Short mmCIF file of the C-alpha atoms (twelve columns), coordinates in Angstrom:
data_MODEL
# 
_entry.id   MODEL 
# 
loop_
_atom_site.group_PDB 
_atom_site.id 
_atom_site.type_symbol 
_atom_site.label_atom_id 
_atom_site.label_alt_id 
_atom_site.label_comp_id 
_atom_site.label_asym_id 
_atom_site.label_seq_id 
_atom_site.Cartn_x 
_atom_site.Cartn_y 
_atom_site.Cartn_z 
_atom_site.pdbx_PDB_model_num 
ATOM 1   C CA . UNK A 1   120.802 64.500 85.722  1 
ATOM 2   C CA . UNK A 2   122.023 63.840 82.202  1 
ATOM 3   C CA . UNK A 3   121.203 60.118 82.462  1 
ATOM 4   C CA . UNK A 4   117.650 60.959 83.581  1 
ATOM 5   C CA . UNK A 5   117.129 63.122 80.502  1 
ATOM 6   C CA . UNK A 6   118.424 60.405 78.191  1 
ATOM 7   C CA . UNK A 7   116.049 57.875 79.773  1 
ATOM 8   C CA . UNK A 8   113.133 60.310 79.404  1 
ATOM 9   C CA . UNK A 9   113.934 60.917 75.775  1 
ATOM 10  C CA . UNK A 10  114.266 57.204 75.077  1 
ATOM 11  C CA . UNK A 11  110.875 56.453 76.659  1 
ATOM 12  C CA . UNK A 12  109.177 59.241 74.706  1 
ATOM 13  C CA . UNK A 13  110.691 57.875 71.511  1 
ATOM 14  C CA . UNK A 14  109.103 54.495 72.207  1 
ATOM 15  C CA . UNK A 15  105.732 56.135 72.869  1 
ATOM 16  C CA . UNK A 16  105.685 58.208 69.700  1 
ATOM 17  C CA . UNK A 17  107.118 55.569 67.380  1 
ATOM 18  C CA . UNK A 18  104.509 54.181 64.992  1 
ATOM 19  C CA . UNK A 19  104.538 51.351 62.459  1 
ATOM 20  C CA . UNK A 20  105.127 53.664 59.528  1 
ATOM 21  C CA . UNK A 21  107.379 56.238 61.167  1 
ATOM 22  C CA . UNK A 22  110.586 56.059 63.132  1 
ATOM 23  C CA . UNK A 23  111.698 58.861 65.433  1 
ATOM 24  C CA . UNK A 24  115.363 59.637 65.967  1 
ATOM 25  C CA . UNK A 25  116.379 61.188 69.285  1 
ATOM 26  C CA . UNK A 26  118.428 63.910 67.679  1 
ATOM 27  C CA . UNK A 27  115.388 65.001 65.630  1 
ATOM 28  C CA . UNK A 28  112.960 65.402 68.537  1 
ATOM 29  C CA . UNK A 29  112.105 68.305 70.841  1 
ATOM 30  C CA . UNK A 30  110.465 66.615 73.845  1 
ATOM 31  C CA . UNK A 31  108.784 69.392 75.794  1 
ATOM 32  C CA . UNK A 32  109.537 69.542 79.514  1 
ATOM 33  C CA . UNK A 33  107.844 72.831 80.409  1 
ATOM 34  C CA . UNK A 34  105.791 75.631 78.918  1 
ATOM 35  C CA . UNK A 35  105.248 79.246 79.948  1 
ATOM 36  C CA . UNK A 36  102.350 81.504 78.936  1 
ATOM 37  C CA . UNK A 37  102.346 85.285 79.121  1 
ATOM 38  C CA . UNK A 38  100.394 88.265 77.828  1 
ATOM 39  C CA . UNK A 39  102.306 89.794 74.919  1 
ATOM 40  C CA . UNK A 40  102.463 93.481 73.962  1 
ATOM 41  C CA . UNK A 41  100.526 92.795 70.753  1 
ATOM 42  C CA . UNK A 42  96.749  93.185 70.510  1 
ATOM 43  C CA . UNK A 43  96.740  91.065 67.347  1 
ATOM 44  C CA . UNK A 44  98.780  88.225 68.863  1 
ATOM 45  C CA . UNK A 45  98.094  88.515 72.618  1 
ATOM 46  C CA . UNK A 46  99.427  85.115 73.756  1 
ATOM 47  C CA . UNK A 47  103.168 84.564 74.206  1 
ATOM 48  C CA . UNK A 48  104.295 80.949 74.585  1 
ATOM 49  C CA . UNK A 49  107.746 79.777 75.639  1 
ATOM 50  C CA . UNK A 50  108.718 76.104 75.627  1 
ATOM 51  C CA . UNK A 51  111.749 74.364 77.093  1 
ATOM 52  C CA . UNK A 52  113.099 71.036 75.892  1 
ATOM 53  C CA . UNK A 53  116.340 69.035 76.153  1 
ATOM 54  C CA . UNK A 54  118.620 68.695 73.149  1 
ATOM 55  C CA . UNK A 55  120.945 65.788 72.458  1 
ATOM 56  C CA . UNK A 56  123.904 65.845 70.093  1 
ATOM 57  C CA . UNK A 57  125.178 62.861 68.175  1 
ATOM 58  C CA . UNK A 58  127.978 62.719 70.742  1 
ATOM 59  C CA . UNK A 59  125.379 62.221 73.501  1 
ATOM 60  C CA . UNK A 60  125.755 65.644 75.131  1 
ATOM 61  C CA . UNK A 61  122.570 67.008 76.717  1 
ATOM 62  C CA . UNK A 62  121.557 70.665 77.055  1 
ATOM 63  C CA . UNK A 63  118.281 72.617 77.145  1 
ATOM 64  C CA . UNK A 64  116.783 75.042 74.629  1 
ATOM 65  C CA . UNK A 65  113.909 77.545 74.816  1 
ATOM 66  C CA . UNK A 66  111.814 78.922 71.961  1 
ATOM 67  C CA . UNK A 67  109.207 81.707 72.081  1 
ATOM 68  C CA . UNK A 68  106.404 82.853 69.782  1 
ATOM 69  C CA . UNK A 69  103.388 85.192 69.920  1 
ATOM 70  C CA . UNK A 70  100.019 84.188 68.534  1 
ATOM 71  C CA . UNK A 71  96.261  84.563 68.597  1 
ATOM 72  C CA . UNK A 72  95.858  81.394 70.686  1 
ATOM 73  C CA . UNK A 73  97.919  78.720 72.422  1 
ATOM 74  C CA . UNK A 74  97.770  76.411 69.399  1 
ATOM 75  C CA . UNK A 75  98.667  79.263 67.063  1 
ATOM 76  C CA . UNK A 76  101.849 79.899 69.058  1 
ATOM 77  C CA . UNK A 77  102.757 76.200 68.957  1 
ATOM 78  C CA . UNK A 78  102.506 76.141 65.182  1 
ATOM 79  C CA . UNK A 79  104.811 79.158 65.031  1 
ATOM 80  C CA . UNK A 80  107.288 77.573 67.452  1 
ATOM 81  C CA . UNK A 81  107.376 74.461 65.269  1 
ATOM 82  C CA . UNK A 82  108.535 76.716 62.430  1 
ATOM 83  C CA . UNK A 83  111.448 77.965 64.539  1 
ATOM 84  C CA . UNK A 84  113.200 74.616 64.848  1 
ATOM 85  C CA . UNK A 85  114.296 71.702 62.694  1 
ATOM 86  C CA . UNK A 86  113.195 69.384 65.514  1 
ATOM 87  C CA . UNK A 87  109.802 67.738 65.860  1 
ATOM 88  C CA . UNK A 88  107.853 68.906 68.931  1 
ATOM 89  C CA . UNK A 89  106.513 65.912 70.880  1 
ATOM 90  C CA . UNK A 90  105.233 65.091 74.339  1 
ATOM 91  C CA . UNK A 91  103.366 67.124 76.940  1 
ATOM 92  C CA . UNK A 92  104.805 69.533 79.462  1 
ATOM 93  C CA . UNK A 93  105.342 68.342 83.039  1 
ATOM 94  C CA . UNK A 94  105.135 71.925 84.341  1 
ATOM 95  C CA . UNK A 95  103.173 74.886 82.978  1 
ATOM 96  C CA . UNK A 96  103.865 78.436 84.182  1 
ATOM 97  C CA . UNK A 97  101.663 81.510 83.860  1 
ATOM 98  C CA . UNK A 98  102.728 85.152 83.984  1 
ATOM 99  C CA . UNK A 99  100.915 87.596 86.273  1 
ATOM 100 C CA . UNK A 100 99.544  89.898 83.561  1 
ATOM 101 C CA . UNK A 101 97.921  87.008 81.686  1 
ATOM 102 C CA . UNK A 102 96.281  85.765 84.908  1 
ATOM 103 C CA . UNK A 103 94.765  89.151 85.633  1 
ATOM 104 C CA . UNK A 104 92.935  88.938 82.274  1 
ATOM 105 C CA . UNK A 105 91.626  85.444 83.006  1 
ATOM 106 C CA . UNK A 106 93.067  81.968 82.562  1 
ATOM 107 C CA . UNK A 107 90.218  79.675 81.599  1 
ATOM 108 C CA . UNK A 108 90.511  80.047 77.794  1 
ATOM 109 C CA . UNK A 109 94.177  79.059 77.953  1 
ATOM 110 C CA . UNK A 110 93.482  76.089 80.235  1 
ATOM 111 C CA . UNK A 111 90.577  74.971 78.054  1 
ATOM 112 C CA . UNK A 112 92.965  74.720 75.106  1 
ATOM 113 C CA . UNK A 113 94.966  72.176 77.140  1 
ATOM 114 C CA . UNK A 114 91.899  69.966 77.584  1 
ATOM 115 C CA . UNK A 115 91.761  69.540 73.812  1 
ATOM 116 C CA . UNK A 116 95.412  68.447 73.680  1 
ATOM 117 C CA . UNK A 117 95.807  64.708 74.475  1 
ATOM 118 C CA . UNK A 118 99.540  65.191 75.101  1 
ATOM 119 C CA . UNK A 119 98.862  67.417 78.152  1 
ATOM 120 C CA . UNK A 120 97.610  65.204 80.991  1 
ATOM 121 C CA . UNK A 121 95.409  66.170 83.935  1 
ATOM 122 C CA . UNK A 122 98.344  65.857 86.359  1 
ATOM 123 C CA . UNK A 123 100.556 68.460 84.676  1 
ATOM 124 C CA . UNK A 124 101.633 70.910 87.391  1 
ATOM 125 C CA . UNK A 125 100.516 74.557 87.226  1 
ATOM 126 C CA . UNK A 126 102.281 77.538 88.825  1 
ATOM 127 C CA . UNK A 127 102.367 81.356 88.700  1 
ATOM 128 C CA . UNK A 128 105.490 83.421 88.071  1 
ATOM 129 C CA . UNK A 129 105.805 86.970 89.353  1 
ATOM 130 C CA . UNK A 130 106.413 89.064 86.260  1 
ATOM 131 C CA . UNK A 131 107.172 87.176 83.034  1 
ATOM 132 C CA . UNK A 132 106.887 83.375 83.114  1 
ATOM 133 C CA . UNK A 133 108.872 82.828 79.914  1 
ATOM 134 C CA . UNK A 134 111.849 84.688 81.350  1 
ATOM 135 C CA . UNK A 135 112.046 82.208 84.212  1 
ATOM 136 C CA . UNK A 136 112.350 79.284 81.788  1 
ATOM 137 C CA . UNK A 137 115.034 81.123 79.822  1 
ATOM 138 C CA . UNK A 138 117.017 82.271 82.832  1 
ATOM 139 C CA . UNK A 139 120.368 80.591 83.368  1 
ATOM 140 C CA . UNK A 140 120.923 79.996 87.070  1 
ATOM 141 C CA . UNK A 141 124.267 78.732 88.410  1 
ATOM 142 C CA . UNK A 142 122.646 76.332 90.892  1 
ATOM 143 C CA . UNK A 143 120.040 74.930 88.474  1 
ATOM 144 C CA . UNK A 144 120.976 72.703 85.545  1 
ATOM 145 C CA . UNK A 145 117.452 72.265 84.172  1 
ATOM 146 C CA . UNK A 146 114.776 74.816 85.134  1 
ATOM 147 C CA . UNK A 147 111.919 72.516 84.105  1 
ATOM 148 C CA . UNK A 148 113.061 69.545 86.169  1 
ATOM 149 C CA . UNK A 149 113.881 71.831 89.110  1 
ATOM 150 C CA . UNK A 150 110.362 73.335 89.098  1 
ATOM 151 C CA . UNK A 151 108.665 69.946 88.749  1 
ATOM 152 C CA . UNK A 152 110.520 68.399 91.691  1 
ATOM 153 C CA . UNK A 153 110.126 71.640 93.682  1 
ATOM 154 C CA . UNK A 154 106.336 71.558 93.255  1 
ATOM 155 C CA . UNK A 155 106.266 67.848 94.096  1 
ATOM 156 C CA . UNK A 156 108.165 68.501 97.339  1 
ATOM 157 C CA . UNK A 157 106.039 71.549 98.231  1 
ATOM 158 C CA . UNK A 158 102.834 69.546 97.737  1 
ATOM 159 C CA . UNK A 159 104.024 66.848 100.125 1 
ATOM 160 C CA . UNK A 160 104.791 69.465 102.787 1 
ATOM 161 C CA . UNK A 161 101.640 71.541 102.287 1 
ATOM 162 C CA . UNK A 162 98.642  70.184 100.402 1 
ATOM 163 C CA . UNK A 163 97.671  73.714 99.327  1 
ATOM 164 C CA . UNK A 164 100.552 73.480 96.834  1 
ATOM 165 C CA . UNK A 165 99.192  70.313 95.186  1 
ATOM 166 C CA . UNK A 166 98.060  72.152 92.086  1 
ATOM 167 C CA . UNK A 167 97.542  70.713 88.612  1 
ATOM 168 C CA . UNK A 168 95.208  71.001 85.644  1 
ATOM 169 C CA . UNK A 169 92.641  68.636 87.183  1 
ATOM 170 C CA . UNK A 170 92.411  70.518 90.490  1 
ATOM 171 C CA . UNK A 171 92.317  73.951 88.840  1 
ATOM 172 C CA . UNK A 172 89.426  72.996 86.559  1 
ATOM 173 C CA . UNK A 173 87.603  71.159 89.350  1 
ATOM 174 C CA . UNK A 174 87.683  74.211 91.640  1 
ATOM 175 C CA . UNK A 175 86.951  76.641 88.801  1 
ATOM 176 C CA . UNK A 176 83.753  74.851 87.774  1 
ATOM 177 C CA . UNK A 177 82.628  74.279 91.392  1 
ATOM 178 C CA . UNK A 178 80.524  77.302 92.415  1 
ATOM 179 C CA . UNK A 179 81.465  76.824 96.084  1 
ATOM 180 C CA . UNK A 180 85.242  77.267 95.903  1 
ATOM 181 C CA . UNK A 181 87.894  79.232 93.983  1 
ATOM 182 C CA . UNK A 182 91.204  77.899 92.550  1 
ATOM 183 C CA . UNK A 183 94.716  78.480 93.913  1 
ATOM 184 C CA . UNK A 184 98.208  78.130 92.405  1 
ATOM 185 C CA . UNK A 185 101.729 78.412 93.892  1 
ATOM 186 C CA . UNK A 186 103.697 81.570 93.091  1 
ATOM 187 C CA . UNK A 187 107.388 81.637 92.123  1 
ATOM 188 C CA . UNK A 188 109.891 84.446 91.754  1 
ATOM 189 C CA . UNK A 189 113.250 84.354 89.966  1 
ATOM 190 C CA . UNK A 190 114.909 87.482 91.270  1 
ATOM 191 C CA . UNK A 191 118.677 87.292 91.611  1 
ATOM 192 C CA . UNK A 192 120.329 83.909 91.100  1 
ATOM 193 C CA . UNK A 193 117.643 81.610 92.489  1 
ATOM 194 C CA . UNK A 194 114.076 80.411 91.982  1 
ATOM 195 C CA . UNK A 195 112.027 81.083 95.111  1 
ATOM 196 C CA . UNK A 196 108.579 79.956 96.230  1 
ATOM 197 C CA . UNK A 197 106.828 83.162 97.354  1 
ATOM 198 C CA . UNK A 198 103.408 81.920 98.453  1 
ATOM 199 C CA . UNK A 199 99.986  80.951 97.150  1 
ATOM 200 C CA . UNK A 200 98.125  82.742 94.350  1 
ATOM 201 C CA . UNK A 201 94.389  83.154 94.960  1 
ATOM 202 C CA . UNK A 202 91.830  83.350 92.161  1 
ATOM 203 C CA . UNK A 203 88.334  84.750 91.864  1 
ATOM 204 C CA . UNK A 204 86.920  82.540 89.161  1 
ATOM 205 C CA . UNK A 205 89.753  82.405 86.635  1 
ATOM 206 C CA . UNK A 206 91.315  85.776 87.539  1 
ATOM 207 C CA . UNK A 207 94.329  86.119 89.829  1 
ATOM 208 C CA . UNK A 208 93.431  88.600 92.590  1 
ATOM 209 C CA . UNK A 209 95.898  88.289 95.492  1 
ATOM 210 C CA . UNK A 210 98.828  86.339 96.927  1 
ATOM 211 C CA . UNK A 211 99.160  84.737 100.346 1 
ATOM 212 C CA . UNK A 212 102.547 84.808 102.035 1 
ATOM 213 C CA . UNK A 213 104.135 81.528 103.099 1 
ATOM 214 C CA . UNK A 214 103.014 82.180 106.696 1 
ATOM 215 C CA . UNK A 215 99.448  82.845 105.542 1 
ATOM 216 C CA . UNK A 216 99.582  79.697 103.410 1 
ATOM 217 C CA . UNK A 217 100.321 77.626 106.526 1 
ATOM 218 C CA . UNK A 218 97.134  78.957 108.136 1 
ATOM 219 C CA . UNK A 219 95.233  78.489 104.860 1 
ATOM 220 C CA . UNK A 220 96.290  74.829 104.917 1 
ATOM 221 C CA . UNK A 221 94.760  74.405 108.392 1 
ATOM 222 C CA . UNK A 222 91.502  76.119 107.381 1 
ATOM 223 C CA . UNK A 223 91.175  74.170 104.148 1 
ATOM 224 C CA . UNK A 224 90.862  70.683 105.644 1 
ATOM 225 C CA . UNK A 225 92.387  67.839 107.629 1 
ATOM 226 C CA . UNK A 226 96.178  67.568 107.831 1 
ATOM 227 C CA . UNK A 227 98.379  64.555 108.444 1 
ATOM 228 C CA . UNK A 228 102.077 64.792 109.341 1 
ATOM 229 C CA . UNK A 229 102.229 68.527 108.636 1 
ATOM 230 C CA . UNK A 230 104.550 71.293 109.882 1 
ATOM 231 C CA . UNK A 231 103.902 74.760 111.264 1 
ATOM 232 C CA . UNK A 232 106.513 77.474 111.833 1 
ATOM 233 C CA . UNK A 233 105.344 80.170 114.244 1 
ATOM 234 C CA . UNK A 234 107.079 83.472 114.929 1 
ATOM 235 C CA . UNK A 235 105.551 84.877 118.107 1 
ATOM 236 C CA . UNK A 236 105.723 88.549 119.050 1 
ATOM 237 C CA . UNK A 237 105.158 90.339 122.372 1 
ATOM 238 C CA . UNK A 238 101.553 91.212 121.494 1 
ATOM 239 C CA . UNK A 239 100.718 87.502 121.263 1 
ATOM 240 C CA . UNK A 240 102.901 85.992 123.976 1 
ATOM 241 C CA . UNK A 241 104.737 88.708 125.890 1 
ATOM 242 C CA . UNK A 242 108.067 87.825 124.232 1 
ATOM 243 C CA . UNK A 243 109.641 87.157 120.850 1 
ATOM 244 C CA . UNK A 244 110.263 83.504 120.089 1 
ATOM 245 C CA . UNK A 245 110.095 80.946 117.328 1 
ATOM 246 C CA . UNK A 246 108.244 77.656 117.532 1 
ATOM 247 C CA . UNK A 247 108.391 74.775 115.075 1 
ATOM 248 C CA . UNK A 248 105.649 72.174 115.325 1 
ATOM 249 C CA . UNK A 249 106.151 68.819 113.628 1 
ATOM 250 C CA . UNK A 250 103.983 65.745 112.939 1 
ATOM 251 C CA . UNK A 251 100.840 67.887 112.960 1 
ATOM 252 C CA . UNK A 252 97.556  66.041 112.709 1 
ATOM 253 C CA . UNK A 253 94.708  68.515 112.400 1 
ATOM 254 C CA . UNK A 254 90.980  67.867 112.218 1 
ATOM 255 C CA . UNK A 255 88.836  70.437 110.452 1 
ATOM 256 C CA . UNK A 256 85.092  70.644 110.959 1 
ATOM 257 C CA . UNK A 257 82.944  73.322 109.302 1 
ATOM 258 C CA . UNK A 258 79.425  73.936 110.612 1 
ATOM 259 C CA . UNK A 259 76.672  76.086 109.117 1 
ATOM 260 C CA . UNK A 260 73.892  77.947 110.948 1 
ATOM 261 C CA . UNK A 261 71.208  78.633 108.351 1 
ATOM 262 C CA . UNK A 262 69.206  80.792 110.770 1 
ATOM 263 C CA . UNK A 263 71.687  83.650 111.079 1 
ATOM 264 C CA . UNK A 264 73.765  82.660 108.034 1 
ATOM 265 C CA . UNK A 265 77.030  82.038 109.870 1 
ATOM 266 C CA . UNK A 266 79.782  79.442 109.514 1 
ATOM 267 C CA . UNK A 267 81.980  78.033 112.259 1 
ATOM 268 C CA . UNK A 268 85.371  76.469 111.481 1 
ATOM 269 C CA . UNK A 269 86.582  74.181 114.270 1 
ATOM 270 C CA . UNK A 270 90.277  73.250 114.302 1 
ATOM 271 C CA . UNK A 271 91.647  70.483 116.507 1 
ATOM 272 C CA . UNK A 272 95.437  70.574 116.177 1 
ATOM 273 C CA . UNK A 273 97.830  68.006 117.610 1 
ATOM 274 C CA . UNK A 274 101.582 68.260 117.102 1 
ATOM 275 C CA . UNK A 275 105.073 67.819 118.501 1 
ATOM 276 C CA . UNK A 276 107.407 70.669 119.449 1 
ATOM 277 C CA . UNK A 277 110.518 70.276 117.317 1 
ATOM 278 C CA . UNK A 278 112.075 73.575 118.398 1 
ATOM 279 C CA . UNK A 279 111.190 76.328 120.858 1 
ATOM 280 C CA . UNK A 280 113.344 79.427 121.458 1 
ATOM 281 C CA . UNK A 281 111.311 81.030 124.257 1 
ATOM 282 C CA . UNK A 282 112.139 81.285 127.958 1 
ATOM 283 C CA . UNK A 283 109.483 78.994 129.486 1 
ATOM 284 C CA . UNK A 284 110.501 75.544 130.694 1 
ATOM 285 C CA . UNK A 285 107.951 73.689 128.581 1 
ATOM 286 C CA . UNK A 286 108.975 70.335 130.068 1 
ATOM 287 C CA . UNK A 287 106.779 71.433 132.982 1 
ATOM 288 C CA . UNK A 288 103.081 70.805 132.399 1 
ATOM 289 C CA . UNK A 289 101.879 74.278 133.445 1 
ATOM 290 C CA . UNK A 290 104.149 75.973 130.890 1 
ATOM 291 C CA . UNK A 291 103.245 73.422 128.255 1 
ATOM 292 C CA . UNK A 292 99.575  74.346 128.771 1 
ATOM 293 C CA . UNK A 293 100.520 78.035 128.550 1 
ATOM 294 C CA . UNK A 294 102.336 77.413 125.278 1 
ATOM 295 C CA . UNK A 295 99.263  75.632 123.913 1 
ATOM 296 C CA . UNK A 296 97.126  78.672 124.730 1 
ATOM 297 C CA . UNK A 297 99.593  80.971 122.982 1 
ATOM 298 C CA . UNK A 298 99.567  78.774 119.866 1 
ATOM 299 C CA . UNK A 299 95.760  78.681 119.922 1 
ATOM 300 C CA . UNK A 300 95.654  82.490 120.079 1 
ATOM 301 C CA . UNK A 301 98.177  82.755 117.232 1 
ATOM 302 C CA . UNK A 302 96.215  80.391 114.952 1 
ATOM 303 C CA . UNK A 303 92.905  82.075 115.829 1 
ATOM 304 C CA . UNK A 304 94.188  85.613 115.191 1 
ATOM 305 C CA . UNK A 305 95.982  84.597 111.983 1 
ATOM 306 C CA . UNK A 306 92.875  82.757 110.737 1 
ATOM 307 C CA . UNK A 307 90.621  85.760 111.351 1 
ATOM 308 C CA . UNK A 308 93.039  88.078 109.508 1 
ATOM 309 C CA . UNK A 309 93.291  85.673 106.577 1 
ATOM 310 C CA . UNK A 310 89.525  85.218 106.268 1 
ATOM 311 C CA . UNK A 311 89.027  89.003 106.372 1 
ATOM 312 C CA . UNK A 312 91.589  89.389 103.576 1 
ATOM 313 C CA . UNK A 313 89.820  86.801 101.414 1 
ATOM 314 C CA . UNK A 314 86.345  88.206 102.087 1 
ATOM 315 C CA . UNK A 315 87.523  91.694 101.145 1 
ATOM 316 C CA . UNK A 316 88.362  90.564 97.594  1 
ATOM 317 C CA . UNK A 317 85.359  88.178 97.491  1 
ATOM 318 C CA . UNK A 318 87.365  85.031 96.851  1 
ATOM 319 C CA . UNK A 319 86.657  81.728 98.556  1 
ATOM 320 C CA . UNK A 320 89.570  79.262 98.084  1 
ATOM 321 C CA . UNK A 321 88.843  77.584 101.442 1 
ATOM 322 C CA . UNK A 322 85.474  76.329 100.196 1 
ATOM 323 C CA . UNK A 323 83.123  78.078 102.633 1 
ATOM 324 C CA . UNK A 324 80.623  78.215 99.780  1 
ATOM 325 C CA . UNK A 325 80.528  74.413 99.584  1 
ATOM 326 C CA . UNK A 326 79.534  74.277 103.258 1 
ATOM 327 C CA . UNK A 327 76.781  76.875 102.775 1 
ATOM 328 C CA . UNK A 328 75.535  75.276 99.550  1 
ATOM 329 C CA . UNK A 329 75.261  71.850 101.178 1 
ATOM 330 C CA . UNK A 330 72.965  73.267 103.883 1 
ATOM 331 C CA . UNK A 331 70.594  75.136 101.562 1 
ATOM 332 C CA . UNK A 332 68.034  74.102 98.997  1 
ATOM 333 C CA . UNK A 333 69.128  74.260 95.368  1 
ATOM 334 C CA . UNK A 334 66.653  77.073 94.705  1 
ATOM 335 C CA . UNK A 335 67.849  79.205 97.641  1 
ATOM 336 C CA . UNK A 336 71.517  78.719 96.740  1 
ATOM 337 C CA . UNK A 337 70.907  79.370 93.043  1 
ATOM 338 C CA . UNK A 338 69.058  82.633 93.751  1 
ATOM 339 C CA . UNK A 339 71.685  83.885 96.200  1 
ATOM 340 C CA . UNK A 340 74.265  86.510 95.279  1 
ATOM 341 C CA . UNK A 341 77.043  84.430 96.820  1 
ATOM 342 C CA . UNK A 342 79.837  86.984 96.334  1 
ATOM 343 C CA . UNK A 343 77.978  89.635 98.303  1 
ATOM 344 C CA . UNK A 344 76.781  87.138 100.904 1 
ATOM 345 C CA . UNK A 345 80.289  85.733 101.359 1 
ATOM 346 C CA . UNK A 346 81.946  89.135 101.772 1 
ATOM 347 C CA . UNK A 347 79.620  89.886 104.725 1 
ATOM 348 C CA . UNK A 348 79.327  86.348 106.102 1 
ATOM 349 C CA . UNK A 349 80.012  85.822 109.810 1 
ATOM 350 C CA . UNK A 350 82.793  83.204 109.901 1 
ATOM 351 C CA . UNK A 351 83.954  82.158 113.358 1 
ATOM 352 C CA . UNK A 352 87.033  80.064 114.127 1 
ATOM 353 C CA . UNK A 353 87.572  77.861 117.182 1 
ATOM 354 C CA . UNK A 354 90.984  76.351 117.883 1 
ATOM 355 C CA . UNK A 355 92.099  73.590 120.252 1 
ATOM 356 C CA . UNK A 356 95.842  72.791 120.378 1 
ATOM 357 C CA . UNK A 357 97.347  69.738 122.048 1 
ATOM 358 C CA . UNK A 358 101.160 69.489 122.160 1 
ATOM 359 C CA . UNK A 359 101.756 65.759 122.375 1 
ATOM 360 C CA . UNK A 360 105.572 65.719 122.560 1 
ATOM 361 C CA . UNK A 361 108.089 68.321 123.671 1 
ATOM 362 C CA . UNK A 362 111.270 68.486 121.620 1 
ATOM 363 C CA . UNK A 363 114.190 70.903 121.664 1 
ATOM 364 C CA . UNK A 364 113.961 74.162 123.569 1 
ATOM 365 C CA . UNK A 365 116.431 76.968 123.983 1 
# 
């Protein structure tokens, strides 16, 4: 870990070194992460916290956080610069946002990043339940560097579920597209750990609700095609007649969305293929008849969960799945432009069809 930080610092020094100026490692504060919250002050409403590694002349590496309130993001950075003898350089790899700030709207903060060449389009965004700055400051026994932990955590989560692939580019793309709303992963730092809690859903630039991890799995299926995915299912007697857990692996899912302009309805068709990695139920799923029965139970689970999730999203008039893009692409520009999409979407008839094919049977209880 310490060697990685030294390499990062050395590379940044090379990038910021000019012909007329030399930068010494011990004099730099190379930002790894930033956190943005709503402060208690009406005059200085933005609170910024930054985290950066520090290196002593003896080569010892640690991390430091600094916080300042200001009228804008850049105002807070100028104030933070006045809190340290180090020169702030580089762009954050991870940027966190506190809940209260998100409820007010995020776009003005994100726009300030677009004017900063040191913050790239691939910087990772995430939400923190409560205060984002406190998460960066928190000392956790199992985490040496909160910034590096969050960056690698988000990278891993995005590989497992594409809904968690969230960065500045994707947020702005979905915000400016009138047929879809942005999403961001949500973290919590209760106790002595940092935990991924689910997916934050926006209406425009305002944070309106959070999906649980189980709901996020269904959201991933509804959003688009999946390759080599995973799905953990906890069945209950209402769905299958017994309690059991099922883990599907190597999921390849095809997603097709169709629009009927006559009755203004949308149909989402899911074709899911996957392998059973673990099954704790009582059926002998090595037998074809029980395998077919299991497929029907999984189809019912996905269908019911999808309908509940869509109803939840329609209730708060947010469309992170991109149903609006499907509708827009089937209408004339004039008809779409004159439509009150929020009202139309909240009452739109969205049907889901599911076909499940279990290609391989793995472990069973």
